[in-house]
PDB file of N, CA and C in Angstrom:
ATOM      1  N   MET A 563      94.709  11.882  80.926  1.00 44.00           N
ATOM      2  CA  MET A 563      93.620  12.699  80.450  1.00 44.00           C
ATOM      3  C   MET A 563      93.764  14.143  80.904  1.00 44.00           C
ATOM      4  N   THR A 564      94.503  14.385  81.966  1.00 43.00           N
ATOM      5  CA  THR A 564      94.582  15.737  82.492  1.00 43.00           C
ATOM      6  C   THR A 564      95.204  16.714  81.506  1.00 43.00           C
ATOM      7  N   ASP A 565      96.052  16.237  80.595  1.00 52.00           N
ATOM      8  CA  ASP A 565      96.642  17.118  79.595  1.00 52.00           C
ATOM      9  C   ASP A 565      95.802  17.183  78.325  1.00 52.00           C
ATOM     10  N   ALA A 566      94.787  16.346  78.232  1.00 67.00           N
ATOM     11  CA  ALA A 566      93.953  16.290  77.040  1.00 67.00           C
ATOM     12  C   ALA A 566      92.912  17.408  77.063  1.00 67.00           C
ATOM     13  N   LYS A 567      92.335  17.636  75.887  1.00 84.00           N
ATOM     14  CA  LYS A 567      91.271  18.621  75.738  1.00 84.00           C
ATOM     15  C   LYS A 567      90.044  18.162  76.528  1.00 84.00           C
ATOM     16  N   ILE A 568      89.327  19.112  77.091  1.00 89.00           N
ATOM     17  CA  ILE A 568      88.094  18.790  77.811  1.00 89.00           C
ATOM     18  C   ILE A 568      87.044  18.375  76.786  1.00 89.00           C
ATOM     19  N   PRO A 569      86.371  17.223  76.997  1.00 91.00           N
ATOM     20  CA  PRO A 569      85.332  16.789  76.054  1.00 91.00           C
ATOM     21  C   PRO A 569      84.252  17.863  75.896  1.00 91.00           C
ATOM     22  N   ASP A 570      83.670  17.944  74.696  1.00 93.00           N
ATOM     23  CA  ASP A 570      82.673  18.975  74.403  1.00 93.00           C
ATOM     24  C   ASP A 570      81.514  18.970  75.390  1.00 93.00           C
ATOM     25  N   ASP A 571      81.018  17.771  75.744  1.00 95.00           N
ATOM     26  CA  ASP A 571      79.867  17.730  76.651  1.00 95.00           C
ATOM     27  C   ASP A 571      80.217  18.294  78.022  1.00 95.00           C
ATOM     28  N   VAL A 572      81.430  18.081  78.474  1.00 96.00           N
ATOM     29  CA  VAL A 572      81.871  18.632  79.760  1.00 96.00           C
ATOM     30  C   VAL A 572      82.088  20.136  79.620  1.00 96.00           C
ATOM     31  N   GLY A 573      82.686  20.554  78.536  1.00 94.00           N
ATOM     32  CA  GLY A 573      82.968  21.970  78.318  1.00 94.00           C
ATOM     33  C   GLY A 573      81.731  22.844  78.267  1.00 94.00           C
ATOM     34  N   LYS A 574      80.592  22.257  77.949  1.00 96.00           N
ATOM     35  CA  LYS A 574      79.338  23.009  77.870  1.00 96.00           C
ATOM     36  C   LYS A 574      78.573  23.022  79.193  1.00 96.00           C
ATOM     37  N   MET A 575      79.065  22.291  80.184  1.00 97.00           N
ATOM     38  CA  MET A 575      78.351  22.178  81.456  1.00 97.00           C
ATOM     39  C   MET A 575      78.507  23.434  82.308  1.00 97.00           C
ATOM     40  N   LYS A 576      77.456  23.728  83.083  1.00 97.00           N
ATOM     41  CA  LYS A 576      77.556  24.761  84.102  1.00 97.00           C
ATOM     42  C   LYS A 576      78.460  24.234  85.207  1.00 97.00           C
ATOM     43  N   PHE A 577      79.083  25.148  85.919  1.00 97.00           N
ATOM     44  CA  PHE A 577      79.977  24.767  87.016  1.00 97.00           C
ATOM     45  C   PHE A 577      79.274  23.847  88.007  1.00 97.00           C
ATOM     46  N   GLU A 578      78.075  24.234  88.425  1.00 98.00           N
ATOM     47  CA  GLU A 578      77.356  23.470  89.446  1.00 98.00           C
ATOM     48  C   GLU A 578      77.043  22.052  88.982  1.00 98.00           C
ATOM     49  N   ASP A 579      76.672  21.898  87.714  1.00 98.00           N
ATOM     50  CA  ASP A 579      76.363  20.568  87.180  1.00 98.00           C
ATOM     51  C   ASP A 579      77.620  19.704  87.117  1.00 98.00           C
ATOM     52  N   ALA A 580      78.716  20.301  86.689  1.00 98.00           N
ATOM     53  CA  ALA A 580      79.981  19.563  86.606  1.00 98.00           C
ATOM     54  C   ALA A 580      80.451  19.148  87.997  1.00 98.00           C
ATOM     55  N   LEU A 581      80.319  20.035  88.959  1.00 98.00           N
ATOM     56  CA  LEU A 581      80.737  19.726  90.326  1.00 98.00           C
ATOM     57  C   LEU A 581      79.878  18.616  90.925  1.00 98.00           C
ATOM     58  N   THR A 582      78.579  18.658  90.678  1.00 98.00           N
ATOM     59  CA  THR A 582      77.683  17.612  91.179  1.00 98.00           C
ATOM     60  C   THR A 582      78.054  16.259  90.591  1.00 98.00           C
ATOM     61  N   GLU A 583      78.306  16.222  89.281  1.00 98.00           N
ATOM     62  CA  GLU A 583      78.699  14.961  88.649  1.00 98.00           C
ATOM     63  C   GLU A 583      80.042  14.478  89.195  1.00 98.00           C
ATOM     64  N   LEU A 584      80.978  15.388  89.366  1.00 98.00           N
ATOM     65  CA  LEU A 584      82.289  15.030  89.911  1.00 98.00           C
ATOM     66  C   LEU A 584      82.153  14.446  91.317  1.00 98.00           C
ATOM     67  N   GLU A 585      81.332  15.052  92.145  1.00 98.00           N
ATOM     68  CA  GLU A 585      81.106  14.532  93.496  1.00 98.00           C
ATOM     69  C   GLU A 585      80.525  13.122  93.458  1.00 98.00           C
ATOM     70  N   GLY A 586      79.607  12.876  92.513  1.00 98.00           N
ATOM     71  CA  GLY A 586      79.031  11.541  92.365  1.00 98.00           C
ATOM     72  C   GLY A 586      80.075  10.511  91.965  1.00 98.00           C
ATOM     73  N   ILE A 587      80.949  10.890  91.056  1.00 98.00           N
ATOM     74  CA  ILE A 587      82.018   9.987  90.614  1.00 98.00           C
ATOM     75  C   ILE A 587      82.956   9.669  91.776  1.00 98.00           C
ATOM     76  N   VAL A 588      83.322  10.686  92.531  1.00 98.00           N
ATOM     77  CA  VAL A 588      84.210  10.471  93.677  1.00 98.00           C
ATOM     78  C   VAL A 588      83.571   9.496  94.659  1.00 98.00           C
ATOM     79  N   LYS A 589      82.287   9.667  94.929  1.00 98.00           N
ATOM     80  CA  LYS A 589      81.590   8.768  95.858  1.00 98.00           C
ATOM     81  C   LYS A 589      81.595   7.339  95.335  1.00 98.00           C
ATOM     82  N   GLU A 590      81.290   7.167  94.047  1.00 97.00           N
ATOM     83  CA  GLU A 590      81.291   5.822  93.458  1.00 97.00           C
ATOM     84  C   GLU A 590      82.666   5.168  93.564  1.00 97.00           C
ATOM     85  N   LEU A 591      83.706   5.925  93.269  1.00 97.00           N
ATOM     86  CA  LEU A 591      85.059   5.371  93.338  1.00 97.00           C
ATOM     87  C   LEU A 591      85.464   5.065  94.774  1.00 97.00           C
ATOM     88  N   GLU A 592      85.063   5.919  95.700  1.00 97.00           N
ATOM     89  CA  GLU A 592      85.384   5.672  97.106  1.00 97.00           C
ATOM     90  C   GLU A 592      84.665   4.441  97.646  1.00 97.00           C
ATOM     91  N   ASP A 593      83.458   4.182  97.150  1.00 96.00           N
ATOM     92  CA  ASP A 593      82.699   3.003  97.586  1.00 96.00           C
ATOM     93  C   ASP A 593      83.382   1.714  97.155  1.00 96.00           C
ATOM     94  N   GLY A 594      84.183   1.777  96.089  1.00 94.00           N
ATOM     95  CA  GLY A 594      84.952   0.622  95.641  1.00 94.00           C
ATOM     96  C   GLY A 594      84.143  -0.478  94.988  1.00 94.00           C
ATOM     97  N   LYS A 595      82.953  -0.169  94.522  1.00 94.00           N
ATOM     98  CA  LYS A 595      82.091  -1.192  93.923  1.00 94.00           C
ATOM     99  C   LYS A 595      82.115  -1.162  92.397  1.00 94.00           C
ATOM    100  N   VAL A 596      82.971  -0.344  91.832  1.00 95.00           N
ATOM    101  CA  VAL A 596      83.078  -0.216  90.381  1.00 95.00           C
ATOM    102  C   VAL A 596      84.202  -1.127  89.901  1.00 95.00           C
ATOM    103  N   GLU A 597      83.931  -1.881  88.829  1.00 97.00           N
ATOM    104  CA  GLU A 597      84.971  -2.746  88.260  1.00 97.00           C
ATOM    105  C   GLU A 597      86.097  -1.893  87.684  1.00 97.00           C
ATOM    106  N   LEU A 598      87.256  -2.499  87.500  1.00 97.00           N
ATOM    107  CA  LEU A 598      88.457  -1.766  87.100  1.00 97.00           C
ATOM    108  C   LEU A 598      88.251  -0.922  85.845  1.00 97.00           C
ATOM    109  N   ASP A 599      87.727  -1.516  84.771  1.00 97.00           N
ATOM    110  CA  ASP A 599      87.543  -0.749  83.530  1.00 97.00           C
ATOM    111  C   ASP A 599      86.599   0.430  83.744  1.00 97.00           C
ATOM    112  N   GLY A 600      85.527   0.188  84.479  1.00 97.00           N
ATOM    113  CA  GLY A 600      84.583   1.261  84.779  1.00 97.00           C
ATOM    114  C   GLY A 600      85.214   2.334  85.642  1.00 97.00           C
ATOM    115  N   ALA A 601      86.051   1.909  86.586  1.00 97.00           N
ATOM    116  CA  ALA A 601      86.722   2.863  87.467  1.00 97.00           C
ATOM    117  C   ALA A 601      87.669   3.761  86.674  1.00 97.00           C
ATOM    118  N   ILE A 602      88.360   3.174  85.709  1.00 97.00           N
ATOM    119  CA  ILE A 602      89.280   3.967  84.878  1.00 97.00           C
ATOM    120  C   ILE A 602      88.501   4.991  84.060  1.00 97.00           C
ATOM    121  N   GLU A 603      87.385   4.568  83.477  1.00 97.00           N
ATOM    122  CA  GLU A 603      86.552   5.495  82.703  1.00 97.00           C
ATOM    123  C   GLU A 603      86.022   6.617  83.588  1.00 97.00           C
ATOM    124  N   LYS A 604      85.565   6.254  84.778  1.00 97.00           N
ATOM    125  CA  LYS A 604      85.044   7.264  85.694  1.00 97.00           C
ATOM    126  C   LYS A 604      86.150   8.218  86.137  1.00 97.00           C
ATOM    127  N   TYR A 605      87.342   7.674  86.367  1.00 97.00           N
ATOM    128  CA  TYR A 605      88.475   8.513  86.759  1.00 97.00           C
ATOM    129  C   TYR A 605      88.796   9.520  85.651  1.00 97.00           C
ATOM    130  N   GLU A 606      88.807   9.058  84.407  1.00 97.00           N
ATOM    131  CA  GLU A 606      89.082   9.955  83.275  1.00 97.00           C
ATOM    132  C   GLU A 606      88.014  11.040  83.171  1.00 97.00           C
ATOM    133  N   ARG A 607      86.759  10.645  83.336  1.00 97.00           N
ATOM    134  CA  ARG A 607      85.659  11.613  83.292  1.00 97.00           C
ATOM    135  C   ARG A 607      85.813  12.609  84.449  1.00 97.00           C
ATOM    136  N   GLY A 608      86.129  12.093  85.618  1.00 97.00           N
ATOM    137  CA  GLY A 608      86.323  12.953  86.779  1.00 97.00           C
ATOM    138  C   GLY A 608      87.455  13.945  86.584  1.00 97.00           C
ATOM    139  N   ALA A 609      88.535  13.502  85.959  1.00 97.00           N
ATOM    140  CA  ALA A 609      89.665  14.400  85.690  1.00 97.00           C
ATOM    141  C   ALA A 609      89.241  15.532  84.756  1.00 97.00           C
ATOM    142  N   ALA A 610      88.430  15.206  83.746  1.00 98.00           N
ATOM    143  CA  ALA A 610      87.943  16.234  82.821  1.00 98.00           C
ATOM    144  C   ALA A 610      87.009  17.204  83.544  1.00 98.00           C
ATOM    145  N   LEU A 611      86.145  16.676  84.398  1.00 98.00           N
ATOM    146  CA  LEU A 611      85.232  17.531  85.162  1.00 98.00           C
ATOM    147  C   LEU A 611      86.007  18.449  86.104  1.00 98.00           C
ATOM    148  N   LYS A 612      87.028  17.913  86.757  1.00 98.00           N
ATOM    149  CA  LYS A 612      87.861  18.712  87.667  1.00 98.00           C
ATOM    150  C   LYS A 612      88.538  19.845  86.906  1.00 98.00           C
ATOM    151  N   LYS A 613      89.104  19.523  85.758  1.00 97.00           N
ATOM    152  CA  LYS A 613      89.785  20.531  84.938  1.00 97.00           C
ATOM    153  C   LYS A 613      88.800  21.627  84.517  1.00 97.00           C
ATOM    154  N   HIS A 614      87.594  21.224  84.137  1.00 97.00           N
ATOM    155  CA  HIS A 614      86.560  22.174  83.730  1.00 97.00           C
ATOM    156  C   HIS A 614      86.167  23.077  84.904  1.00 97.00           C
ATOM    157  N   CYS A 615      85.960  22.483  86.074  1.00 98.00           N
ATOM    158  CA  CYS A 615      85.589  23.267  87.255  1.00 98.00           C
ATOM    159  C   CYS A 615      86.685  24.260  87.618  1.00 98.00           C
ATOM    160  N   GLU A 616      87.926  23.827  87.562  1.00 97.00           N
ATOM    161  CA  GLU A 616      89.044  24.729  87.857  1.00 97.00           C
ATOM    162  C   GLU A 616      89.091  25.887  86.865  1.00 97.00           C
ATOM    163  N   ALA A 617      88.834  25.600  85.597  1.00 96.00           N
ATOM    164  CA  ALA A 617      88.830  26.654  84.577  1.00 96.00           C
ATOM    165  C   ALA A 617      87.707  27.650  84.839  1.00 96.00           C
ATOM    166  N   LYS A 618      86.538  27.148  85.219  1.00 96.00           N
ATOM    167  CA  LYS A 618      85.402  28.027  85.520  1.00 96.00           C
ATOM    168  C   LYS A 618      85.710  28.915  86.725  1.00 96.00           C
ATOM    169  N   LEU A 619      86.345  28.352  87.755  1.00 96.00           N
ATOM    170  CA  LEU A 619      86.699  29.139  88.933  1.00 96.00           C
ATOM    171  C   LEU A 619      87.743  30.203  88.599  1.00 96.00           C
ATOM    172  N   THR A 620      88.712  29.861  87.769  1.00 95.00           N
ATOM    173  CA  THR A 620      89.731  30.825  87.346  1.00 95.00           C
ATOM    174  C   THR A 620      89.089  31.963  86.559  1.00 95.00           C
ATOM    175  N   GLU A 621      88.146  31.606  85.686  1.00 92.00           N
ATOM    176  CA  GLU A 621      87.421  32.606  84.902  1.00 92.00           C
ATOM    177  C   GLU A 621      86.617  33.528  85.818  1.00 92.00           C
ATOM    178  N   ALA A 622      85.949  32.962  86.805  1.00 91.00           N
ATOM    179  CA  ALA A 622      85.163  33.763  87.747  1.00 91.00           C
ATOM    180  C   ALA A 622      86.067  34.698  88.544  1.00 91.00           C
ATOM    181  N   GLN A 623      87.217  34.202  88.971  1.00 87.00           N
ATOM    182  CA  GLN A 623      88.161  35.030  89.717  1.00 87.00           C
ATOM    183  C   GLN A 623      88.621  36.210  88.865  1.00 87.00           C
ATOM    184  N   ALA A 624      88.903  35.959  87.603  1.00 84.00           N
ATOM    185  CA  ALA A 624      89.340  37.035  86.706  1.00 84.00           C
ATOM    186  C   ALA A 624      88.243  38.084  86.545  1.00 84.00           C
ATOM    187  N   ARG A 625      87.003  37.637  86.454  1.00 82.00           N
ATOM    188  CA  ARG A 625      85.885  38.580  86.318  1.00 82.00           C
ATOM    189  C   ARG A 625      85.732  39.423  87.578  1.00 82.00           C
ATOM    190  N   ILE A 626      85.902  38.795  88.744  1.00 80.00           N
ATOM    191  CA  ILE A 626      85.795  39.526  90.009  1.00 80.00           C
ATOM    192  C   ILE A 626      86.891  40.581  90.099  1.00 80.00           C
ATOM    193  N   GLU A 627      88.093  40.223  89.688  1.00 76.00           N
ATOM    194  CA  GLU A 627      89.209  41.172  89.724  1.00 76.00           C
ATOM    195  C   GLU A 627      88.934  42.385  88.842  1.00 76.00           C
ATOM    196  N   LYS A 628      88.280  42.194  87.719  1.00 75.00           N
ATOM    197  CA  LYS A 628      87.987  43.298  86.800  1.00 75.00           C
ATOM    198  C   LYS A 628      86.930  44.241  87.358  1.00 75.00           C
ATOM    199  N   ILE A 629      86.063  43.752  88.218  1.00 73.00           N
ATOM    200  CA  ILE A 629      84.939  44.546  88.707  1.00 73.00           C
ATOM    201  C   ILE A 629      85.301  45.397  89.923  1.00 73.00           C
ATOM    202  N   THR A 630      86.405  45.084  90.568  1.00 66.00           N
ATOM    203  CA  THR A 630      86.782  45.792  91.794  1.00 66.00           C
ATOM    204  C   THR A 630      86.861  47.297  91.537  1.00 66.00           C
ATOM    205  N   ARG A 631      86.214  48.049  92.394  1.00 52.00           N
ATOM    206  CA  ARG A 631      86.204  49.513  92.238  1.00 52.00           C
ATOM    207  C   ARG A 631      87.052  50.171  93.324  1.00 52.00           C
ATOM    208  N   ASN A 632      87.589  51.319  92.978  1.00 49.00           N
ATOM    209  CA  ASN A 632      88.265  52.142  93.978  1.00 49.00           C
ATOM    210  C   ASN A 632      87.824  53.585  93.781  1.00 49.00           C
ATOM    211  N   ALA A 633      88.376  54.489  94.532  1.00 47.00           N
ATOM    212  CA  ALA A 633      87.954  55.889  94.473  1.00 47.00           C
ATOM    213  C   ALA A 633      88.164  56.512  93.097  1.00 47.00           C
ATOM    214  N   GLY A 634      89.132  56.054  92.357  1.00 51.00           N
ATOM    215  CA  GLY A 634      89.423  56.630  91.049  1.00 51.00           C
ATOM    216  C   GLY A 634      88.668  55.973  89.910  1.00 51.00           C
ATOM    217  N   GLY A 635      87.733  55.134  90.199  1.00 63.00           N
ATOM    218  CA  GLY A 635      86.981  54.427  89.162  1.00 63.00           C
ATOM    219  C   GLY A 635      87.195  52.938  89.289  1.00 63.00           C
ATOM    220  N   ILE A 636      87.161  52.272  88.179  1.00 64.00           N
ATOM    221  CA  ILE A 636      87.322  50.825  88.179  1.00 64.00           C
ATOM    222  C   ILE A 636      88.804  50.488  88.096  1.00 64.00           C
ATOM    223  N   ALA A 637      89.243  49.598  88.966  1.00 64.00           N
ATOM    224  CA  ALA A 637      90.637  49.164  88.967  1.00 64.00           C
ATOM    225  C   ALA A 637      90.686  47.665  89.213  1.00 64.00           C
ATOM    226  N   ALA A 638      91.657  47.018  88.652  1.00 61.00           N
ATOM    227  CA  ALA A 638      91.817  45.579  88.852  1.00 61.00           C
ATOM    228  C   ALA A 638      92.675  45.335  90.083  1.00 61.00           C
ATOM    229  N   GLU A 639      92.185  44.484  90.946  1.00 65.00           N
ATOM    230  CA  GLU A 639      92.923  44.052  92.123  1.00 65.00           C
ATOM    231  C   GLU A 639      92.768  42.547  92.219  1.00 65.00           C
ATOM    232  N   PRO A 640      93.755  41.873  92.778  1.00 65.00           N
ATOM    233  CA  PRO A 640      93.588  40.434  92.979  1.00 65.00           C
ATOM    234  C   PRO A 640      92.403  40.164  93.899  1.00 65.00           C
ATOM    235  N   ALA A 641      91.595  39.186  93.548  1.00 64.00           N
ATOM    236  CA  ALA A 641      90.469  38.811  94.392  1.00 64.00           C
ATOM    237  C   ALA A 641      90.979  38.008  95.575  1.00 64.00           C
ATOM    238  N   ASN A 642      90.440  38.267  96.747  1.00 64.00           N
ATOM    239  CA  ASN A 642      90.788  37.502  97.936  1.00 64.00           C
ATOM    240  C   ASN A 642      89.702  36.456  98.123  1.00 64.00           C
ATOM    241  N   LEU A 643      89.965  35.235  97.683  1.00 61.00           N
ATOM    242  CA  LEU A 643      88.962  34.179  97.732  1.00 61.00           C
ATOM    243  C   LEU A 643      89.108  33.289  98.950  1.00 61.00           C
ATOM    244  N   ASP A 644      90.000  33.635  99.863  1.00 58.00           N
ATOM    245  CA  ASP A 644      90.186  32.816 101.068  1.00 58.00           C
ATOM    246  C   ASP A 644      89.129  33.075 102.093  1.00 58.00           C
TER     247      ASP A 644
END
């Protein structure tokens, strides 16, 4: 699923909502109480949510880089997110 297109419902989610759902899926899978078929479905959903969250973070980083100002006006610099 990681190479597949992000489902429309996931693609429309806010970052925070997607991250919250992803955290819930991880907890359910870690608890080990999900049957195999359900675990596979949850894993696929989680992979899509992870991909969406990563895309949102990359987009935010790009926006931050564009906003960086210097003495000569607006200039793009790599964002230091560490």
